[in-house]
Coordinates of C-alpha atoms and ligand atoms in Angstrom, one line a residue:
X128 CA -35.9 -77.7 185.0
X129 CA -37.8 -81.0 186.6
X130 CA -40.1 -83.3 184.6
X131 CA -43.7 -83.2 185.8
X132 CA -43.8 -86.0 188.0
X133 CA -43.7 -84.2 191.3
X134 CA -46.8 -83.0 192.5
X135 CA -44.8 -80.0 193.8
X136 CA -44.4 -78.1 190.5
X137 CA -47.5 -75.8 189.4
X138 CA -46.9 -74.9 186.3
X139 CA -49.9 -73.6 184.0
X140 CA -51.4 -76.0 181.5
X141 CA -50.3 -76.1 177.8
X142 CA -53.4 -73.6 177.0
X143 CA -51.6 -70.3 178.2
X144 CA -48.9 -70.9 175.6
X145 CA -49.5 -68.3 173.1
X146 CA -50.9 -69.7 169.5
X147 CA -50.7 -68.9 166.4
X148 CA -53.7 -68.4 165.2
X149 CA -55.0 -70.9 162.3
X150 CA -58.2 -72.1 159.7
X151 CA -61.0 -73.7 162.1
X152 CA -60.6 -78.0 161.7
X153 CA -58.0 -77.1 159.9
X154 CA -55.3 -75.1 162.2
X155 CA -52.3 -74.0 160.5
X156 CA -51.6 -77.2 158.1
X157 CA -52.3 -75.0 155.1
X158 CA -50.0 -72.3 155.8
X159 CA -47.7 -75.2 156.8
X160 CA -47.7 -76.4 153.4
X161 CA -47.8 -72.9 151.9
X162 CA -44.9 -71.4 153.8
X163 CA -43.6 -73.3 156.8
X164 CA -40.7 -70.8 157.3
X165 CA -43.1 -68.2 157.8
X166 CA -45.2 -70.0 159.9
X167 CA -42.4 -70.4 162.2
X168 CA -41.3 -66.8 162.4
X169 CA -44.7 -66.3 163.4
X170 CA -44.4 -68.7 165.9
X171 CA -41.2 -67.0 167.1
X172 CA -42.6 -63.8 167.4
X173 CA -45.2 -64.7 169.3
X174 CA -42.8 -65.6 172.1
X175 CA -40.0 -68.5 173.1
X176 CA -42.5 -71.4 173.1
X177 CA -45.5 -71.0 170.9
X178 CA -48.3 -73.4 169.9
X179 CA -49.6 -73.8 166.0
X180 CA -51.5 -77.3 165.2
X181 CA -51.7 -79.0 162.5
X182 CA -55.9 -80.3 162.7
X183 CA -56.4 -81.1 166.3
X184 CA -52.8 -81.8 166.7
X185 CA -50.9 -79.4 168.5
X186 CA -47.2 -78.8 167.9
X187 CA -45.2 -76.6 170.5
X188 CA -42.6 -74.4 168.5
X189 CA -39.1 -73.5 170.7
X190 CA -37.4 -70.6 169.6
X191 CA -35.3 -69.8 172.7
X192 CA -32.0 -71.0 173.1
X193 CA -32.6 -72.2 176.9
X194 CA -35.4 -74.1 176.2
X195 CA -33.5 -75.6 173.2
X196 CA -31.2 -76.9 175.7
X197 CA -34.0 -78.3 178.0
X198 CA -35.5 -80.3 175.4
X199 CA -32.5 -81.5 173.5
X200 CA -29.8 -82.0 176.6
X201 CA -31.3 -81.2 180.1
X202 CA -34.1 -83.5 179.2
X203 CA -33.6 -85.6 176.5
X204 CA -34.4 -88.6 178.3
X205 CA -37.9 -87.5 178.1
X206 CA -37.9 -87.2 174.1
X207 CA -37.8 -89.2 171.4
X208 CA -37.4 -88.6 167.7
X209 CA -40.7 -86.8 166.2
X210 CA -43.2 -89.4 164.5
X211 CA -42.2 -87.2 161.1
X212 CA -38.9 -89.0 161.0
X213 CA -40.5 -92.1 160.9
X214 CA -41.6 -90.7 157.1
X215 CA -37.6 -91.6 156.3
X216 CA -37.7 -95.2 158.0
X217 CA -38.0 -96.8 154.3
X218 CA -34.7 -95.1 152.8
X219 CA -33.0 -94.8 156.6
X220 CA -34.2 -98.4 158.3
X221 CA -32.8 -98.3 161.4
X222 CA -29.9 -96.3 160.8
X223 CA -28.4 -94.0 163.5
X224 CA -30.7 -91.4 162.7
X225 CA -34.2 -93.4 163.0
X226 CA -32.7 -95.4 165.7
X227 CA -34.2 -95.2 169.3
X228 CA -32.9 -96.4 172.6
X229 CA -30.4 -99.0 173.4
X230 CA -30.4 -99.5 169.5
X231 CA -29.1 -96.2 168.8
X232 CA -26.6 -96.3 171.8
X233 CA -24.7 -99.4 170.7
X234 CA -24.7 -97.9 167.2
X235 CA -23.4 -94.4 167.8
X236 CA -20.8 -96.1 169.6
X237 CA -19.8 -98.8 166.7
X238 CA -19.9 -95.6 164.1
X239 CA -17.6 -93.4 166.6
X240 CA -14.2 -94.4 165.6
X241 CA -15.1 -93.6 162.0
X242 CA -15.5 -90.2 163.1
X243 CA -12.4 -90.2 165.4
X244 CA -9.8 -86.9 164.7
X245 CA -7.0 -89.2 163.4
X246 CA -9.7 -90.9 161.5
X247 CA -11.2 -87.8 160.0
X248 CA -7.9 -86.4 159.3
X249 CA -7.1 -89.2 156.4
X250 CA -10.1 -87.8 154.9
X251 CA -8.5 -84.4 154.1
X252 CA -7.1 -85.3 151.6
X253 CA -10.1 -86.8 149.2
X254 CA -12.1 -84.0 150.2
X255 CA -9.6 -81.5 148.7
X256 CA -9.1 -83.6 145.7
X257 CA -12.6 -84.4 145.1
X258 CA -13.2 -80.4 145.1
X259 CA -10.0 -79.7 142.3
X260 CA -12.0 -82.7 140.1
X261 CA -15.2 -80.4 140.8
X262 CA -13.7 -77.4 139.6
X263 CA -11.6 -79.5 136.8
X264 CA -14.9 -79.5 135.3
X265 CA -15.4 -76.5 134.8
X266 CA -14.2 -73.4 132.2
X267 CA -14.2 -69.6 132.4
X268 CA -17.4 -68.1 130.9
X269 CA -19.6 -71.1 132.5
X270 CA -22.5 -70.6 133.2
X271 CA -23.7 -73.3 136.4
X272 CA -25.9 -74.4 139.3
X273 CA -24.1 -73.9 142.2
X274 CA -26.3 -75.7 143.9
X275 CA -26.1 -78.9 141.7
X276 CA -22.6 -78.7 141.6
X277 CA -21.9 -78.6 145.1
X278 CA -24.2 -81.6 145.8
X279 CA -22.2 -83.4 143.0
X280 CA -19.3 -82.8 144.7
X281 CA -20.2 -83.8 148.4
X282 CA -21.4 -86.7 147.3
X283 CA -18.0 -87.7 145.4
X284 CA -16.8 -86.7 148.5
X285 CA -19.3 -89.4 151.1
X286 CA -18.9 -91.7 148.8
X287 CA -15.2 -92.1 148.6
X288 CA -14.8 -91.9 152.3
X289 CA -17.9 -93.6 153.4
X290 CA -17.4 -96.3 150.7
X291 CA -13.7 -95.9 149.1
X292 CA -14.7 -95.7 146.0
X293 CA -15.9 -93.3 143.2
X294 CA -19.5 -92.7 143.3
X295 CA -19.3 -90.5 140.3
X296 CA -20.1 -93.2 138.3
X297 CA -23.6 -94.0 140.3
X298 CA -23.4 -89.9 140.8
X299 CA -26.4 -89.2 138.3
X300 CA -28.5 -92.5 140.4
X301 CA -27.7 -92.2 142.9
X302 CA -28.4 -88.1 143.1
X303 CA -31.9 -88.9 141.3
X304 CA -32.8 -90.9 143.6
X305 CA -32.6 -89.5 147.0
X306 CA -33.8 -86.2 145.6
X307 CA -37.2 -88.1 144.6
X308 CA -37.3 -90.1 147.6
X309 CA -36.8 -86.5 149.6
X310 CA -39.2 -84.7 147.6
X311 CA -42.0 -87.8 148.4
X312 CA -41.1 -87.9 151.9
X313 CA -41.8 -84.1 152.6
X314 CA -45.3 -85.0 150.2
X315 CA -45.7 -87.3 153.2
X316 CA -45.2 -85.7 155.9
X317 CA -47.0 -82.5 155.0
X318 CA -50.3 -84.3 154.0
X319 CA -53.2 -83.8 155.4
X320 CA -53.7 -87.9 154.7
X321 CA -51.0 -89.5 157.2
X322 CA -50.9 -92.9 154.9
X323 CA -48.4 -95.5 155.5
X324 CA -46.2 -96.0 152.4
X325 CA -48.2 -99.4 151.6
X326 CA -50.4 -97.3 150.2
X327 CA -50.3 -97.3 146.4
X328 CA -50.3 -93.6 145.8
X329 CA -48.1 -92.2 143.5
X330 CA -45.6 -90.4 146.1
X331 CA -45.4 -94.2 148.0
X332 CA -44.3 -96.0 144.2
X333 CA -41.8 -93.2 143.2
X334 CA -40.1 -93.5 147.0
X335 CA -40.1 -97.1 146.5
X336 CA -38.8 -96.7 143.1
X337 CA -36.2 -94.5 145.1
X338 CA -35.1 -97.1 147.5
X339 CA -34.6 -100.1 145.3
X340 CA -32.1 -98.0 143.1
X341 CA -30.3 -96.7 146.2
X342 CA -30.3 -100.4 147.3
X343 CA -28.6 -101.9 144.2
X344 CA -25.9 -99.5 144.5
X345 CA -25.3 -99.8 148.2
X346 CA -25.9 -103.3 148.3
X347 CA -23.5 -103.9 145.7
X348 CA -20.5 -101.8 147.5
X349 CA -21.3 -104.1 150.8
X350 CA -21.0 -106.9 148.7
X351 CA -17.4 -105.9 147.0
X352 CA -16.6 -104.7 150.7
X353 CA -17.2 -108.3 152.2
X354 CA -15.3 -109.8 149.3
X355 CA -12.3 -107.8 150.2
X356 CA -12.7 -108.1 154.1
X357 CA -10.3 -105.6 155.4
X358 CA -10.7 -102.1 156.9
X359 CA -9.3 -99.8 153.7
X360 CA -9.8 -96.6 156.0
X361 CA -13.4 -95.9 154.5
X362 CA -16.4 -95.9 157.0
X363 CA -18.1 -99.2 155.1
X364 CA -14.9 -101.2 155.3
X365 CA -14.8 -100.2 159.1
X366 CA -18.3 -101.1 159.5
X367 CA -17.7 -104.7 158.0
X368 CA -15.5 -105.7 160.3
X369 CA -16.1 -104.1 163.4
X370 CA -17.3 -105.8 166.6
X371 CA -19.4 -105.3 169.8
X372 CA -17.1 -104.6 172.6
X373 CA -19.6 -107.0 174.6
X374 CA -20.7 -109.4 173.2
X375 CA -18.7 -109.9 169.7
X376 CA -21.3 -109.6 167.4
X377 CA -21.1 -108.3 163.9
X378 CA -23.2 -106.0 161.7
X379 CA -25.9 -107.4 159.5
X380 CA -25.6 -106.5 155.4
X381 CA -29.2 -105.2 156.2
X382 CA -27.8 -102.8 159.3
X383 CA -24.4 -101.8 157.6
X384 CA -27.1 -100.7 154.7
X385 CA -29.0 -98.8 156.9
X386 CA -25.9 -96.6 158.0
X387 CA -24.3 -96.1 154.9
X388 CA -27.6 -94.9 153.1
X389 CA -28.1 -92.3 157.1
X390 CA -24.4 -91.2 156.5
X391 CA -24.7 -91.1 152.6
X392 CA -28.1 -89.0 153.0
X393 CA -27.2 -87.0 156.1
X394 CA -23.9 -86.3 155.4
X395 CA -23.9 -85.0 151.7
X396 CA -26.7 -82.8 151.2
X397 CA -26.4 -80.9 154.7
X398 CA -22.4 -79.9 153.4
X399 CA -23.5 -78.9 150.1
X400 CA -26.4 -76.7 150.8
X401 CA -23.9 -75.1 153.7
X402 CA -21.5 -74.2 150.6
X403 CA -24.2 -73.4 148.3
X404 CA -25.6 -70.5 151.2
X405 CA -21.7 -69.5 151.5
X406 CA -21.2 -68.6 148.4
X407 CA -24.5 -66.9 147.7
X408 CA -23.8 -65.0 151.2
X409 CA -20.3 -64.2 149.8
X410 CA -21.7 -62.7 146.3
X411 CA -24.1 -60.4 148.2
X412 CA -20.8 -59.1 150.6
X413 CA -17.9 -58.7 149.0
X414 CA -16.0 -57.2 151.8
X415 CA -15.8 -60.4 153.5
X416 CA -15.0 -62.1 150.2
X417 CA -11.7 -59.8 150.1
X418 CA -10.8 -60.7 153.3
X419 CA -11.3 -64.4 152.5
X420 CA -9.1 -64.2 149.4
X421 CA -6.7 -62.1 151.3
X422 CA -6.3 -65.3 154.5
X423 CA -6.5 -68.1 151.9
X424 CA -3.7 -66.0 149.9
X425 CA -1.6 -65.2 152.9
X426 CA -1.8 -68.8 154.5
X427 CA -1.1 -70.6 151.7
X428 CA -0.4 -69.0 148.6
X429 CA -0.8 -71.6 145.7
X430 CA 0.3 -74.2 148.5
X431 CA -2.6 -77.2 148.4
X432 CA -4.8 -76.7 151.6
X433 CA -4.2 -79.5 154.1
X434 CA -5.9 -80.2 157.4
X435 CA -3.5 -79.0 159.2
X436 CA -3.6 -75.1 157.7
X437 CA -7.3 -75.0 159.2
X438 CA -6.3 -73.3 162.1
X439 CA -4.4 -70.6 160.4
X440 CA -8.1 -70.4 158.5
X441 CA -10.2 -68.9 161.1
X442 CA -11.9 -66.4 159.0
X443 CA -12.6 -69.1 156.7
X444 CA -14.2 -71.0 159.1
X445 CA -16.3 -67.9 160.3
X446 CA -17.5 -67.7 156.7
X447 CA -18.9 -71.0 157.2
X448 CA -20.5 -70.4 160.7
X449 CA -22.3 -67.5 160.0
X450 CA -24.0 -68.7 156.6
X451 CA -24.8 -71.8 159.0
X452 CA -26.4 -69.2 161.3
X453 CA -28.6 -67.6 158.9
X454 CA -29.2 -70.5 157.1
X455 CA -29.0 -73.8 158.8
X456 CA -29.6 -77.2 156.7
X457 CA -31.5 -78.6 159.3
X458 CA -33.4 -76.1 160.1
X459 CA -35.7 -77.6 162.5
X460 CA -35.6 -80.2 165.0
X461 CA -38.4 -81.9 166.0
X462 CA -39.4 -84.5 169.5
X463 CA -42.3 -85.9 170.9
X464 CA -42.5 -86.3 174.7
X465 CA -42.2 -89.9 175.8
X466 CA -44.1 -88.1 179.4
X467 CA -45.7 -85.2 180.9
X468 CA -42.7 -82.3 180.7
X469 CA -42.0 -79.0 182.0
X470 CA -41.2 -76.9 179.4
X471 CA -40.4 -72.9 179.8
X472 CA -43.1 -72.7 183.0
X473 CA -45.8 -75.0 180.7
X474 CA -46.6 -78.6 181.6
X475 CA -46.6 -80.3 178.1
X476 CA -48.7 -83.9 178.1
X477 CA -47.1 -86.4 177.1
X478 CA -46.8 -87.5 173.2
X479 CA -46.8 -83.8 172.7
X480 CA -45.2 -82.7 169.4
X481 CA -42.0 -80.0 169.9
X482 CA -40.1 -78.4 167.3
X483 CA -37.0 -76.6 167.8
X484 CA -36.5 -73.3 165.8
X485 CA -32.8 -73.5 165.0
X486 CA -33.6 -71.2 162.1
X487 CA -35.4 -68.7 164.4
X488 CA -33.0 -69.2 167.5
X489 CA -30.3 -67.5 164.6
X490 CA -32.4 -64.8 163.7
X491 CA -33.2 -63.9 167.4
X492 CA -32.2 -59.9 167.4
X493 CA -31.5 -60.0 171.1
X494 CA -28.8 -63.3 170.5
X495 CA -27.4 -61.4 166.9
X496 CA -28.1 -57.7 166.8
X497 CA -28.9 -56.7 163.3
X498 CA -29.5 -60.7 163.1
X499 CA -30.2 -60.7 159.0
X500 CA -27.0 -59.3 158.6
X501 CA -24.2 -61.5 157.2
X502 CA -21.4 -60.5 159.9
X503 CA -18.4 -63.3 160.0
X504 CA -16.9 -61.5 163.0
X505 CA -19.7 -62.8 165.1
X506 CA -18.2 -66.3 164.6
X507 CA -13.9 -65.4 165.6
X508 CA -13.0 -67.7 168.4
X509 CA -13.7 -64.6 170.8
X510 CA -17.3 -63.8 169.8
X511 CA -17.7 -67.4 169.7
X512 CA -16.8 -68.1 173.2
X513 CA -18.2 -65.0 174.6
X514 CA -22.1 -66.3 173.7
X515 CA -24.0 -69.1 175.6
X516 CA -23.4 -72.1 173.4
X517 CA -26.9 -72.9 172.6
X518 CA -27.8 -69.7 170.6
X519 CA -25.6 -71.5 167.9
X520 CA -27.4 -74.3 167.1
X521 CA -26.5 -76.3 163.4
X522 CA -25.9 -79.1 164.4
X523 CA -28.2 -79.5 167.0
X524 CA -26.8 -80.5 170.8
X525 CA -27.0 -84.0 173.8
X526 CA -26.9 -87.4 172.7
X527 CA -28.2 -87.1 168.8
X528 CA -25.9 -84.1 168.3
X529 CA -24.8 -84.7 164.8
X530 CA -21.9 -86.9 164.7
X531 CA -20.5 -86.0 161.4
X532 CA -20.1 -82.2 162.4
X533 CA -16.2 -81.9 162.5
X534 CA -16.3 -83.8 159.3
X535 CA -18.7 -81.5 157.4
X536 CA -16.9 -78.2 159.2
X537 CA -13.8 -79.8 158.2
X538 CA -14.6 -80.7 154.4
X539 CA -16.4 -77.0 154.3
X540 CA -13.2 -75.2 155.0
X541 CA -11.1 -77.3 152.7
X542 CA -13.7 -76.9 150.5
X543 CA -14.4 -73.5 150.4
X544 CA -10.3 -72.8 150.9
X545 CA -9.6 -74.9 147.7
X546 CA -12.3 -72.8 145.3
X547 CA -11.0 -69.4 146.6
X548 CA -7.6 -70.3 145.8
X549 CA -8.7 -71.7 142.1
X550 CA -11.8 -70.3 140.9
X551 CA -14.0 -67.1 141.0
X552 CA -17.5 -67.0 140.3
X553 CA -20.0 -64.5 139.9
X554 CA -23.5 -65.3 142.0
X555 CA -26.5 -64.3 139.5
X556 CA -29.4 -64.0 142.1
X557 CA -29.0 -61.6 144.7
X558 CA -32.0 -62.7 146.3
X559 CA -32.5 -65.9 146.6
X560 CA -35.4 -68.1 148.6
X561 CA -35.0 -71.1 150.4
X562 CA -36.8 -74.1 150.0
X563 CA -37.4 -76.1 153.0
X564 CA -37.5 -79.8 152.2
X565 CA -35.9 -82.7 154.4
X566 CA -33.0 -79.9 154.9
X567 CA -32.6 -75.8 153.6
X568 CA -31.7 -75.5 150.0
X569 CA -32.0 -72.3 147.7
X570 CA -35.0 -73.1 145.6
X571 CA -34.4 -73.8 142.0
X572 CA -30.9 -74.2 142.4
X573 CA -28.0 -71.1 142.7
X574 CA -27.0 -69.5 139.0
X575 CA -23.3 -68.3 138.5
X576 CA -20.7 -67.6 136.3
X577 CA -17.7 -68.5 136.1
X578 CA -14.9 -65.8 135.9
X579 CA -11.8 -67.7 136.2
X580 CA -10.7 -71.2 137.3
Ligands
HEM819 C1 -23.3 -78.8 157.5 C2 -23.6 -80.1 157.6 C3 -24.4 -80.8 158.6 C4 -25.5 -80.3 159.3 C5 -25.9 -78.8 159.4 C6 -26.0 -81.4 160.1 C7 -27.0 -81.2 161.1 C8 -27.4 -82.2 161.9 C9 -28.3 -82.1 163.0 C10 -29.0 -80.8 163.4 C11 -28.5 -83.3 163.6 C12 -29.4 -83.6 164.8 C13 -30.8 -84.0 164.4 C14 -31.6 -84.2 165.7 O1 -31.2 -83.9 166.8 O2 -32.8 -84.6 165.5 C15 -27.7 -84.2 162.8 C16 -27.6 -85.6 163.1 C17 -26.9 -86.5 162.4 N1 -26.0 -86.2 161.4 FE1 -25.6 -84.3 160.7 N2 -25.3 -82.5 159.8 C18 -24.3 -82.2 158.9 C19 -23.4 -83.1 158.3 C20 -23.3 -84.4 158.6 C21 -22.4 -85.3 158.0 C22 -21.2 -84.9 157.1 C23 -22.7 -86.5 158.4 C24 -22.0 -87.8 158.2 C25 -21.0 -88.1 157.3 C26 -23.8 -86.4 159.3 C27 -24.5 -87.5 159.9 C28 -25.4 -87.3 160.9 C29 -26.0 -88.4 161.6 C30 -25.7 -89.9 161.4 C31 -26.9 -87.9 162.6 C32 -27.7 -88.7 163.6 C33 -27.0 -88.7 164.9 C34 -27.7 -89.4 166.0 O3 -28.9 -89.3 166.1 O4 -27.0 -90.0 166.9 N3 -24.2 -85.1 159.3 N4 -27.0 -83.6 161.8

């Protein structure tokens, strides 16, 4: 599909794109903020692009896998990151990603090797550990948050292989502290008031109050990390001492900062809420627990789970797919247009606002009959490879495709293998609702018991 420049394309203006209709000034900001996940499945049924606004500010809701691919692959040269993001600039800085352009090029490419397979592979190993010292904690007859626990342990997890060393300690901090920054971030960008964060309001304090406690901690790791000066196989020690290819140059303290906190904030809540919506999928469909228990008891018996059994895991690993399916962390992906684009027969101006649907593109009943259903067979290597690859969408797709995918697939299924094997616990909310902050998570938190560990 060509961008808009040639005078050859006709395609009809933005105004035949079907709306959802809204409060007059107003639009659809309040329902936004009401119920923004049932905004969009509005949007989606109102067709594969549709048009909500937020005041006179329209946004252009995808919910079609083809066009999902236009805007974030076949055209991603003609998008950039949605204004919105810039809400996370003052936790994120510049890291990978905030960062546009050449910026974000030389970056991605810096932080690659730290995602490499043989790279990835030595983090096994901690994540499997990490998840036994989870479980350690707990007794039969406990009652817990799921939820809580499994952010605990994802970011034990990030922070011994992003920093190589025990974040446990700064756990309680550190967790505080990017779930206030989080929650006055999403207070941000759902306001009616766009106000810069100079702004004294309450929200702007408690998010700076957010950053300068995340700052002492991660200031003071790149500090011990420079003190040491070798690469100790964690992604902080790599980013010390790597070099440009070109030209030589190093990181700064204030750009290695800016990664850690992206991959420390990225990379631990998106895992956990992924195992939280597992588990809770898992409690309402016991039939595909059985079989679970049955593969991680065949494959390995009492035998620790190492990378290397993943393949052997493949129901395991459809588990994980299909609660990613029906419910993705990042549920929505959002671009502005950097120029005029062709979108699905529309011409979009440029500087308009798109949103992907990855949550609706899931639900679709024509990609996923029966699409609310929790059906693990949908996600064997067969059925995977048998559907166009951009119905499946979690971790989004083209150049800002999520770079830490294998490693959160990979410390899922270890994950998930490792608490089969050792615990069992009984889900107390059948129905649960999600809460749609910076990613998905079940709102107030997942109850369970646990039966035996
Ligand atoms: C289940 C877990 C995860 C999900 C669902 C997820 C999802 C995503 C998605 C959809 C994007 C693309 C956003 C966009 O295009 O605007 C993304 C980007 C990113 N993710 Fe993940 N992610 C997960 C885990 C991780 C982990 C474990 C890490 C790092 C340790 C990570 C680091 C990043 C980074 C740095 C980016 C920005 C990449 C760029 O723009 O070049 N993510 N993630």
């Amino acid at each position: 599909m060509a961008t808009l420049s040639s005078p050859l394309v006709a395609a009809p203006v933005v105004s035949s794109i079907p709306a959802v209709p809204g409060l007059p000034l107003l639009g659809n900001l309040i329902a936004f903020r009401r119920d923004r996940l049932a905004l969009q499945d509005a949007a989606a049924r109102r067709g594969p692009i549709a048009r909500i606004s937020f005041g006179h500010i329209p946004l252009y809701i995808v919910t079609c896998g083809d066009l999902a691919h236009e805007v974030l692959v076949a055209q991603a040269a003609s998008f950039q990151k949605s204004a919105g993001i810039q809400f996370l600039r003052p936790l994120l800085g510049d890291g990978l990603l905030t960062a546009e352009g050449e910026l974000h090029r030389q970056h991605r490419k810096l932080l690659a090797p730290a995602f490499a397979p043989r790279r990835l592979a030595s983090y096994g190993e901690v994540m499997v550990a990490e998840t036994r010292e989870q479980i350690a904690r707990w007794s039969p007859g406990d009652r817990i948050d799921l939820a809580g626990e499994m952010m605990q342990m994802t970011l034990a997890i990030a922070g011994r292989t992003l920093f190589g060393v025990d974040v446990r300690r700064d756990a309680s901090t550190v967790a505080h502290a990017i779930e206030i920054g989080m929650r006055a971030m999403d207070k941000a960008i759902t306001s009616p008031l766009q106000l810069g964060y100079e702004w004294p309001l309450p929200r702007h304090l408690r998010m700076r109050r957010s950053v300068r406690m995340l700052d002492d901690v991660v200031f003071r790791l790149i500090a011990e990390g420079r003190a040491l000066g070798t690469d100790r196989g964690d992604v902080l020690s790599m980013l010390l001492v790597a070099r440009d290819e070109d030209d030589g140059t190093q990181l700064t303290d204030r750009q290695v900062r800016d990664e850690v906190m992206t991959l420390l904030l990225a990379g631990h809540e998106t895992t956990a809420n992924t195992l939280t919506w597992t588990w809770y999928e898992l409690g309402r469909n016991p039939s595909a627990l059985a079989r679970l228990e049955a593969e991680v008891q065949r494959v390995l018996g009492t035998r620790t789970v190492a990378t290397a059994d993943l393949p052997e895991l493949p129901w395991t690993a459809a588990v994980i797919d299909e609660a990613m399916r029906l419910h993705p962390p990042a549920y929505m992906i959002g671009r502005d247009a950097l120029r005029e684009v062709e979108l699905g027969g529309h011409r979009l101006p440029a500087r308009s606002i798109v949103a992907v649907n990855i949550r609706g593109i899931h639900r679709r009943p024509d990609y996923y009959p029966a699409p609310l259903a929790f059906r693990p067979e949908r996600m064997l290597p067969d059925a995977k490879k048998a559907r166009p690859r951009h119905h499946y969408l979690p971790f989004g797709a083209g150049p800002r495709v999520c770079i830490g995918s294998h490693f959160a697939v990979m410390e899922a299924q270890l994950a998930l293998a490792t608490m089969v094997q050792q615990t069992r616990l009984r889900l107390l909310r059948s129905h649960a609702v999600a809460e749609p902050l910076v990613t998905l998570r079940p709102r107030d938190g997942m109850p369970a018991i646990v039966e035996r560990c």
